[in-house]
Each structure stands twice: as C-alpha cells, then as structure tokens.
CSV table of N, CA and C in Angstrom, one decimal:
chain,number,residue,atom,x,y,z
Q,11,MET,N,1.0,-0.6,-0.1
Q,11,MET,CA,0.1,-0.4,0.0
Q,11,MET,C,0.8,0.9,-0.3
Q,12,ALA,N,1.1,2.2,-1.0
Q,12,ALA,CA,1.0,3.4,-0.9
Q,12,ALA,C,0.2,4.7,-1.5
Q,13,THR,N,0.3,5.8,-0.8
Q,13,THR,CA,0.1,6.6,-0.3
Q,13,THR,C,0.1,7.5,-1.8
Q,14,LEU,N,-0.7,8.9,-2.1
Q,14,LEU,CA,-0.7,9.6,-3.4
Q,14,LEU,C,0.5,10.0,-2.9
Q,15,GLU,N,1.8,10.4,-2.4
Q,15,GLU,CA,2.6,11.2,-1.9
Q,15,GLU,C,3.7,10.7,-1.7
Q,16,GLN,N,3.3,8.8,-1.1
Q,16,GLN,CA,4.9,8.8,-1.9
Q,16,GLN,C,5.3,7.8,-2.9
Q,17,THR,N,4.0,7.8,-3.7
Q,17,THR,CA,4.1,7.4,-4.6
Q,17,THR,C,4.5,8.2,-6.6
Q,18,LEU,N,4.3,9.6,-6.0
Q,18,LEU,CA,4.8,10.3,-6.4
Q,18,LEU,C,5.5,10.8,-6.1
Q,19,GLN,N,7.0,10.5,-4.8
Q,19,GLN,CA,8.3,10.8,-4.6
Q,19,GLN,C,8.9,9.4,-5.1
Q,20,THR,N,8.4,8.5,-5.2
Q,20,THR,CA,9.0,7.5,-5.6
Q,20,THR,C,8.9,7.7,-8.0
Q,21,PHE,N,8.2,8.0,-8.5
Q,21,PHE,CA,8.5,8.6,-9.9
Q,21,PHE,C,9.4,9.9,-9.3
Q,22,GLU,N,9.4,11.0,-8.8
Q,22,GLU,CA,10.1,11.8,-8.5
Q,22,GLU,C,11.6,11.3,-9.1
Q,23,ALA,N,11.8,9.9,-7.5
Q,23,ALA,CA,13.8,10.9,-7.6
Q,23,ALA,C,13.9,9.6,-9.0
Q,24,ARG,N,12.8,8.8,-9.4
Q,24,ARG,CA,13.4,8.5,-10.9
Q,24,ARG,C,13.5,9.4,-12.5
Q,25,LEU,N,12.8,10.0,-12.3
Q,25,LEU,CA,13.1,11.2,-12.5
Q,25,LEU,C,14.7,12.4,-12.4
Q,26,GLY,N,14.8,12.2,-11.4
Q,26,GLY,CA,15.7,12.4,-10.3
Q,26,GLY,C,17.1,12.7,-10.6
Q,27,ASN,N,16.7,11.2,-10.5
Q,27,ASN,CA,18.4,10.9,-10.9
Q,27,ASN,C,18.3,10.2,-12.8
Q,28,GLU,N,17.2,10.1,-13.2
Q,28,GLU,CA,16.8,10.1,-14.8
Q,28,GLU,C,18.0,8.2,-14.5
Q,29,GLN,N,16.6,7.8,-14.0
Q,29,GLN,CA,16.8,6.4,-13.6
Q,29,GLN,C,16.1,5.8,-14.7
Q,30,SER,N,16.4,4.7,-15.8
Q,30,SER,CA,15.4,3.9,-17.0
Q,30,SER,C,14.2,3.7,-15.7
Q,31,ALA,N,13.1,4.1,-16.4
Q,31,ALA,CA,12.2,2.6,-15.9
Q,31,ALA,C,11.6,1.7,-16.5
Q,32,SER,N,11.6,0.8,-16.5
Q,32,SER,CA,10.8,-0.7,-17.0
Q,32,SER,C,9.6,-0.4,-16.7
Q,33,VAL,N,8.2,-0.1,-17.5
Q,33,VAL,CA,7.0,-0.2,-18.0
Q,33,VAL,C,6.4,-1.1,-15.9
Q,34,GLY,N,7.3,-2.6,-16.4
Q,34,GLY,CA,6.5,-3.1,-15.3
Q,34,GLY,C,6.9,-2.9,-13.9
Q,35,ALA,N,8.1,-1.6,-13.6
Q,35,ALA,CA,8.2,-0.4,-12.2
Q,35,ALA,C,7.2,0.1,-12.1
Q,36,VAL,N,7.2,0.8,-13.3
Q,36,VAL,CA,6.1,1.9,-13.2
Q,36,VAL,C,4.4,1.2,-12.5
Q,37,ASP,N,4.3,0.2,-13.6
Q,37,ASP,CA,2.9,-0.4,-12.9
Q,37,ASP,C,3.0,-0.6,-11.5
Q,38,GLU,N,3.7,-1.6,-11.1
Q,38,GLU,CA,3.9,-2.1,-10.0
Q,38,GLU,C,3.4,-0.6,-9.2
Q,39,ALA,N,4.0,0.0,-9.5
Q,39,ALA,CA,4.1,1.3,-8.0
Q,39,ALA,C,2.9,1.9,-8.3
Q,40,ILE,N,2.0,2.1,-9.4
Q,40,ILE,CA,0.7,2.2,-9.4
Q,40,ILE,C,-0.4,1.6,-8.9
Q,41,TRP,N,-0.3,0.9,-9.4
Q,41,TRP,CA,-1.1,-1.2,-8.2
Q,41,TRP,C,-0.9,0.1,-7.1
Q,42,ALA,N,0.3,-0.3,-6.3
Q,42,ALA,CA,0.3,-0.4,-5.3
Q,42,ALA,C,-0.1,1.1,-4.3
Q,43,TYR,N,-0.3,1.7,-5.7
Q,43,TYR,CA,-1.5,2.4,-5.2
Q,43,TYR,C,-2.6,2.8,-4.8
Q,44,LEU,N,-3.2,2.1,-6.0
Q,44,LEU,CA,-4.4,1.9,-5.9
Q,44,LEU,C,-5.1,0.4,-5.8
Q,45,ALA,N,-4.5,0.0,-5.1
Q,45,ALA,CA,-5.3,-1.7,-4.8
Q,45,ALA,C,-6.0,-1.5,-3.7
Q,46,PRO,N,-5.5,-0.6,-2.9
Q,46,PRO,CA,-5.8,-0.7,-1.9
Q,46,PRO,C,-7.1,0.2,-2.0
Q,47,VAL,N,-7.2,1.2,-2.8
Q,47,VAL,CA,-8.9,1.5,-3.5
Q,47,VAL,C,-10.3,0.8,-4.1
Q,48,GLN,N,-11.2,0.1,-3.3
Q,48,GLN,CA,-11.9,0.0,-3.4
Q,48,GLN,C,-13.4,0.9,-4.3
Q,49,GLY,N,-13.8,-0.2,-5.5
Q,49,GLY,CA,-14.5,0.5,-6.2
Q,49,GLY,C,-13.7,1.2,-7.6
Q,50,LEU,N,-14.5,1.0,-9.2
Q,50,LEU,CA,-14.7,1.6,-9.8
Q,50,LEU,C,-14.8,2.7,-10.2
Q,51,ASP,N,-15.1,4.2,-9.4
Q,51,ASP,CA,-15.5,5.5,-8.4
Q,51,ASP,C,-14.2,6.2,-8.3
Q,52,ALA,N,-14.1,4.8,-6.8
Q,52,ALA,CA,-12.9,5.9,-5.5
Q,52,ALA,C,-10.9,5.6,-6.7
Q,53,GLN,N,-11.1,4.0,-7.7
Q,53,GLN,CA,-10.1,4.2,-8.0
Q,53,GLN,C,-9.6,5.1,-8.9
Q,54,THR,N,-11.3,5.2,-9.7
Q,54,THR,CA,-10.4,6.5,-11.8
Q,54,THR,C,-10.2,8.0,-10.7
Q,55,GLU,N,-11.4,8.6,-9.3
Q,55,GLU,CA,-10.4,9.1,-8.3
Q,55,GLU,C,-9.5,9.5,-8.2
Q,56,ALA,N,-8.7,7.8,-7.2
Q,56,ALA,CA,-7.5,8.5,-6.9
Q,56,ALA,C,-6.7,7.9,-8.2
Q,57,LEU,N,-7.1,7.8,-10.1
Q,57,LEU,CA,-5.9,8.0,-10.6
Q,57,LEU,C,-5.5,9.1,-11.2
Q,58,ASP,N,-7.1,10.5,-11.0
Q,58,ASP,CA,-7.4,11.1,-11.7
Q,58,ASP,C,-6.1,12.0,-10.6
Q,59,ALA,N,-6.4,12.1,-9.1
Q,59,ALA,CA,-5.4,12.8,-8.4
Q,59,ALA,C,-3.8,12.5,-8.6
Q,60,LEU,N,-3.3,10.7,-8.9
Q,60,LEU,CA,-2.4,10.4,-9.2
Q,60,LEU,C,-2.0,11.3,-11.4
Q,61,SER,N,-2.7,11.6,-11.8
Q,61,SER,CA,-2.7,11.9,-13.1
Q,61,SER,C,-1.6,13.8,-12.5
Q,62,THR,N,-2.5,14.4,-12.5
Q,62,THR,CA,-2.6,15.8,-11.5
Q,62,THR,C,-1.8,16.2,-11.1
Q,63,GLY,N,-0.9,14.9,-10.5
Q,63,GLY,CA,0.8,15.1,-9.6
Q,63,GLY,C,1.7,14.7,-10.0
Q,64,VAL,N,1.4,13.5,-11.4
Q,64,VAL,CA,2.9,13.8,-11.2
Q,64,VAL,C,3.0,14.8,-13.1
Q,65,THR,N,1.7,16.0,-13.5
Q,65,THR,CA,1.7,17.2,-14.4
Q,65,THR,C,3.4,18.3,-13.6
Q,66,ARG,N,3.1,17.4,-12.1
Q,66,ARG,CA,4.2,18.7,-11.5
Q,66,ARG,C,5.4,18.3,-11.2
Q,67,LEU,N,6.1,17.0,-12.2
Q,67,LEU,CA,7.4,16.8,-12.2
Q,67,LEU,C,7.7,17.2,-13.4
Q,68,ASN,N,9.0,16.2,-13.9
Q,68,ASN,CA,10.3,16.6,-14.6
Q,68,ASN,C,9.0,16.2,-16.2
Q,69,PRO,N,9.2,17.4,-16.4
Q,69,PRO,CA,7.6,16.1,-18.1
Q,69,PRO,C,9.9,16.4,-19.1
Q,70,SER,N,10.3,16.6,-18.9
Q,70,SER,CA,11.7,16.6,-20.0
Q,70,SER,C,12.7,14.8,-19.6
Q,71,SER,N,12.3,14.2,-18.6
Q,71,SER,CA,12.2,13.5,-18.0
Q,71,SER,C,12.6,12.1,-19.2
Q,72,PRO,N,13.6,11.4,-19.5
Q,72,PRO,CA,13.8,10.5,-20.0
Q,72,PRO,C,12.5,8.9,-19.2
Q,73,PHE,N,12.5,9.4,-18.4
Q,73,PHE,CA,11.4,8.5,-18.4
Q,73,PHE,C,9.8,9.0,-17.9
Q,74,MET,N,9.4,10.6,-18.5
Q,74,MET,CA,8.2,10.5,-18.1
Q,74,MET,C,7.3,10.0,-19.5
Q,75,PRO,N,8.1,9.8,-20.6
Q,75,PRO,CA,7.1,9.0,-21.9
Q,75,PRO,C,6.7,6.9,-21.0
Q,76,VAL,N,7.7,6.7,-20.6
Q,76,VAL,CA,7.1,5.1,-19.4
Q,76,VAL,C,5.6,6.0,-18.4
Q,77,LEU,N,5.4,6.6,-17.7
Q,77,LEU,CA,5.0,7.2,-16.6
Q,77,LEU,C,4.5,6.9,-17.5
Q,78,MET,N,3.9,7.9,-18.1
Q,78,MET,CA,3.0,8.6,-19.4
Q,78,MET,C,1.4,7.8,-19.2
Q,79,ALA,N,2.4,6.6,-21.2
Q,79,ALA,CA,2.1,5.8,-20.9
Q,79,ALA,C,1.3,4.2,-20.3
Q,80,THR,N,2.3,4.1,-19.2
Q,80,THR,CA,1.3,3.4,-17.9
Q,80,THR,C,0.3,3.4,-17.5
Q,81,ILE,N,0.7,5.2,-17.4
Q,81,ILE,CA,-0.8,5.5,-16.3
Q,81,ILE,C,-2.0,5.6,-17.5
Q,82,ASP,N,-1.4,5.7,-18.8
Q,82,ASP,CA,-2.5,5.8,-19.7
Q,82,ASP,C,-3.5,4.7,-19.9
Q,83,ARG,N,-3.0,3.3,-19.8
Q,83,ARG,CA,-3.3,2.1,-20.0
Q,83,ARG,C,-4.0,2.0,-18.4
Q,84,HIS,N,-4.5,2.3,-17.1
Q,84,HIS,CA,-4.2,2.4,-16.0
Q,84,HIS,C,-5.9,2.6,-16.8
Q,85,TRP,N,-6.3,4.0,-17.4
Q,85,TRP,CA,-7.1,4.6,-17.3
Q,85,TRP,C,-8.3,3.7,-18.5
Q,86,GLN,N,-8.0,3.3,-19.6
Q,86,GLN,CA,-7.7,2.4,-20.6
Q,86,GLN,C,-8.3,0.7,-19.1
Q,87,ARG,N,-7.9,1.0,-18.5
Q,87,ARG,CA,-8.3,-0.2,-17.6
Q,87,ARG,C,-10.0,0.3,-17.0
Q,88,LEU,N,-9.7,0.8,-16.4
Q,88,LEU,CA,-11.0,2.1,-16.0
Q,88,LEU,C,-12.2,2.0,-16.6
Q,89,ALA,N,-11.9,2.7,-18.3
Q,89,ALA,CA,-12.4,2.5,-19.2
Q,89,ALA,C,-14.2,1.9,-19.2
Q,90,GLY,N,-12.9,0.6,-19.4
Q,90,GLY,CA,-13.8,-0.8,-19.9
Q,90,GLY,C,-13.5,-1.1,-21.4
Q,91,PRO,N,-13.7,-1.9,-21.7
Q,91,PRO,CA,-13.8,-2.5,-22.9
Q,91,PRO,C,-14.0,-1.6,-24.1
Q,92,PRO,N,-13.6,-1.5,-24.8
Q,92,PRO,CA,-14.4,-0.4,-25.3
Q,92,PRO,C,-15.7,-0.9,-26.3
Q,93,ALA,N,-17.2,-0.3,-26.5
Q,93,ALA,CA,-18.1,-0.9,-26.6
Q,93,ALA,C,-18.7,-0.5,-28.3
C-alpha cells in the first residue's frame, strides 16, 4: 500500500536520477497506490489525483513517457472494454 505522496516521490526520484524505468516497475508502483482503493469510482478518483500530481514532475525526463503511457493504460482499464 502506498499513498499518493509516496507514489509521486517514487516517480520524482526516478525522474531526478534519470533512472531508466521499466513498465513493470511503474505499473507496480501505480498498483501499490490503487490496489487498496475499493470501487471503480474511487479508483478513478485516485488515478485522477495521481495524474494531476504527475503534471508537477519533470516533463523532460526520459522516464516521463514510460510513466504517462502506464497511467494511460490504467485509464483504459478503468474505462472498461470498448463498446
């Protein structure tokens, strides 16, 4: 279980150190944050808070595209299958 601030700090550390990040590591951090949140609406709100928090991080880091793509996959998961 991770709080929003802990999750953002994890991402910020990776951005600041220019560490390469695998999709798996990013996804694991996002799941640690979202897993304890019960319900689709609550997870959507939590992901929205995470997405908003990420906007204050360094956008020029090579880590950012991996982070954003992984967040996008979680948005797609929460949206459900295409109609």
